[in-house]
Amino acid sequence: MFPRLPTVTKALLIANAVLFLLQQPFLLGNATFEPFMLQPLGGGFDPFSPGGNFQPWQLLTYGFLHGSFGHLFFNMLALFMFGAPLEQTWGEKRFLIYYLVCVAGAGLCQLLVGMILADPATVLGASGGVFGLLLAYGMLFPNQRVMLLFPPIPMKARTFVIVFGAMELMLGATGWQPGVAHFAHLGGMLFGWLLIRYWRGQPPFNNRRPPGPPKRPNHLRSIK
């Protein structure tokens, strides 16, 4: 099954797995990748010493690094499940743009939330992009059945998205699950929703014509 995966989805899976391997102590170690993890804005900006402070490229690179095997496994499982059908629907270029926008958008939201926290933490992981994929899957295939893992309950994709979005909002607002960037997850969903609305020419992007050939006016008929 793996060789039949769409090109970009396969490349993202491989890239995340290889980088996680390089993060291990017996190879390069986590310290090597510190300049590529998303650092809070409170650390300042020093382009000549990028080790422990924010750098613009971190808005993308943090999404390819993971803190544990479980973190990597569940993110890649979701990328495998939701990324492949979306790439097959959109094509390689649009899918890659969407995924990277969700990763960067999630990072921006996390930085903004970190500015009001007493002790913001370094962030890493593909979860922001993955939650953007989940949102897109629910919008494009709302009636498709998906299965929760814990507990194993089948539900429609639209319901799945609503449940996960509500859970992330609750956990982020209450702080019941510390150590998880819940607002980054919500940021990935938000930016994914905005990008899909933009592509469709829907509010708040009413004046943009959706991509594709112009529609024939209703009062005109083609004559054979």
PDB file of N, CA, C and O in Angstrom, residues 52 59-60 85 101 111 118 126 137 143 148 153 158 163-164 173 181 209:
ATOM      1  N   GLY A  52      18.391  29.576  20.638  1.00  0.00           N
ATOM      2  CA  GLY A  52      17.279  29.563  21.576  1.00  0.00           C
ATOM      3  C   GLY A  52      16.301  30.682  21.407  1.00  0.00           C
ATOM      4  O   GLY A  52      15.642  31.090  22.365  1.00  0.00           O
ATOM      5  N   LEU A  59       8.576  28.629  11.598  1.00  0.00           N
ATOM      6  CA  LEU A  59       7.136  28.488  11.365  1.00  0.00           C
ATOM      7  C   LEU A  59       6.835  27.303  10.453  1.00  0.00           C
ATOM      8  O   LEU A  59       5.690  26.826  10.432  1.00  0.00           O
ATOM      9  N   LEU A  60       7.806  26.829   9.716  1.00  0.00           N
ATOM     10  CA  LEU A  60       7.626  25.629   8.892  1.00  0.00           C
ATOM     11  C   LEU A  60       8.418  24.440   9.437  1.00  0.00           C
ATOM     12  O   LEU A  60       7.910  23.320   9.501  1.00  0.00           O
ATOM     13  N   PRO A  85      -6.363  10.957   0.517  1.00  0.00           N
ATOM     14  CA  PRO A  85      -7.557  11.315  -0.261  1.00  0.00           C
ATOM     15  C   PRO A  85      -7.625  12.797  -0.615  1.00  0.00           C
ATOM     16  O   PRO A  85      -8.139  13.158  -1.673  1.00  0.00           O
ATOM     17  N   VAL A 101       0.518  25.872   4.725  1.00  0.00           N
ATOM     18  CA  VAL A 101      -0.210  27.015   5.281  1.00  0.00           C
ATOM     19  C   VAL A 101      -0.761  26.658   6.659  1.00  0.00           C
ATOM     20  O   VAL A 101      -0.714  27.472   7.599  1.00  0.00           O
ATOM     21  N   LEU A 111       2.408  31.203  18.701  1.00  0.00           N
ATOM     22  CA  LEU A 111       3.253  32.327  19.112  1.00  0.00           C
ATOM     23  C   LEU A 111       2.427  33.415  19.790  1.00  0.00           C
ATOM     24  O   LEU A 111       2.849  33.990  20.805  1.00  0.00           O
ATOM     25  N   ALA A 118       2.813  32.852  30.993  1.00  0.00           N
ATOM     26  CA  ALA A 118       3.927  33.207  31.871  1.00  0.00           C
ATOM     27  C   ALA A 118       5.206  32.504  31.454  1.00  0.00           C
ATOM     28  O   ALA A 118       6.299  33.065  31.541  1.00  0.00           O
ATOM     29  N   ALA A 126       3.939  17.914  13.891  1.00  0.00           N
ATOM     30  CA  ALA A 126       3.114  18.142  12.699  1.00  0.00           C
ATOM     31  C   ALA A 126       1.637  18.287  13.017  1.00  0.00           C
ATOM     32  O   ALA A 126       0.820  18.335  12.097  1.00  0.00           O
ATOM     33  N   TYR A 137     -10.775  17.376   5.418  1.00  0.00           N
ATOM     34  CA  TYR A 137     -11.448  16.102   5.139  1.00  0.00           C
ATOM     35  C   TYR A 137     -12.921  16.190   5.531  1.00  0.00           C
ATOM     36  O   TYR A 137     -13.806  15.718   4.817  1.00  0.00           O
ATOM     37  N   ASN A 143     -19.801  13.263   4.937  1.00  0.00           N
ATOM     38  CA  ASN A 143     -20.579  12.077   5.294  1.00  0.00           C
ATOM     39  C   ASN A 143     -19.760  10.798   5.286  1.00  0.00           C
ATOM     40  O   ASN A 143     -20.304   9.708   5.521  1.00  0.00           O
ATOM     41  N   LEU A 148     -12.990   6.601  15.501  1.00  0.00           N
ATOM     42  CA  LEU A 148     -12.163   7.011  16.627  1.00  0.00           C
ATOM     43  C   LEU A 148     -11.315   5.822  17.084  1.00  0.00           C
ATOM     44  O   LEU A 148     -11.746   4.677  17.001  1.00  0.00           O
ATOM     45  N   ILE A 153     -15.239   4.308  18.029  1.00  0.00           N
ATOM     46  CA  ILE A 153     -16.621   4.665  17.700  1.00  0.00           C
ATOM     47  C   ILE A 153     -16.659   5.230  16.288  1.00  0.00           C
ATOM     48  O   ILE A 153     -15.954   6.193  15.996  1.00  0.00           O
ATOM     49  N   ARG A 158     -17.750  14.921   9.388  1.00  0.00           N
ATOM     50  CA  ARG A 158     -18.156  16.247   9.870  1.00  0.00           C
ATOM     51  C   ARG A 158     -18.285  16.246  11.385  1.00  0.00           C
ATOM     52  O   ARG A 158     -17.813  17.172  12.061  1.00  0.00           O
ATOM     53  N   VAL A 163     -16.208  17.315  16.995  1.00  0.00           N
ATOM     54  CA  VAL A 163     -15.832  16.747  18.296  1.00  0.00           C
ATOM     55  C   VAL A 163     -14.395  17.100  18.644  1.00  0.00           C
ATOM     56  O   VAL A 163     -14.099  17.561  19.755  1.00  0.00           O
ATOM     57  N   PHE A 164     -13.483  16.907  17.698  1.00  0.00           N
ATOM     58  CA  PHE A 164     -12.076  17.182  17.978  1.00  0.00           C
ATOM     59  C   PHE A 164     -11.834  18.670  18.166  1.00  0.00           C
ATOM     60  O   PHE A 164     -11.041  19.078  19.021  1.00  0.00           O
ATOM     61  N   ALA A 173      -8.473  25.951  26.747  1.00  0.00           N
ATOM     62  CA  ALA A 173      -8.997  26.989  27.631  1.00  0.00           C
ATOM     63  C   ALA A 173      -8.848  26.625  29.101  1.00  0.00           C
ATOM     64  O   ALA A 173      -8.650  27.500  29.948  1.00  0.00           O
ATOM     65  N   ALA A 181       0.185  21.720  22.635  1.00  0.00           N
ATOM     66  CA  ALA A 181      -0.115  23.028  22.034  1.00  0.00           C
ATOM     67  C   ALA A 181      -1.508  23.001  21.399  1.00  0.00           C
ATOM     68  O   ALA A 181      -1.648  22.953  20.171  1.00  0.00           O
ATOM     69  N   ARG A 209     -13.201  35.220  -7.494  1.00  0.00           N
ATOM     70  CA  ARG A 209     -13.850  34.189  -8.292  1.00  0.00           C
ATOM     71  C   ARG A 209     -13.177  32.851  -8.026  1.00  0.00           C
ATOM     72  O   ARG A 209     -11.955  32.750  -8.052  1.00  0.00           O
TER      73      ARG A 209
END
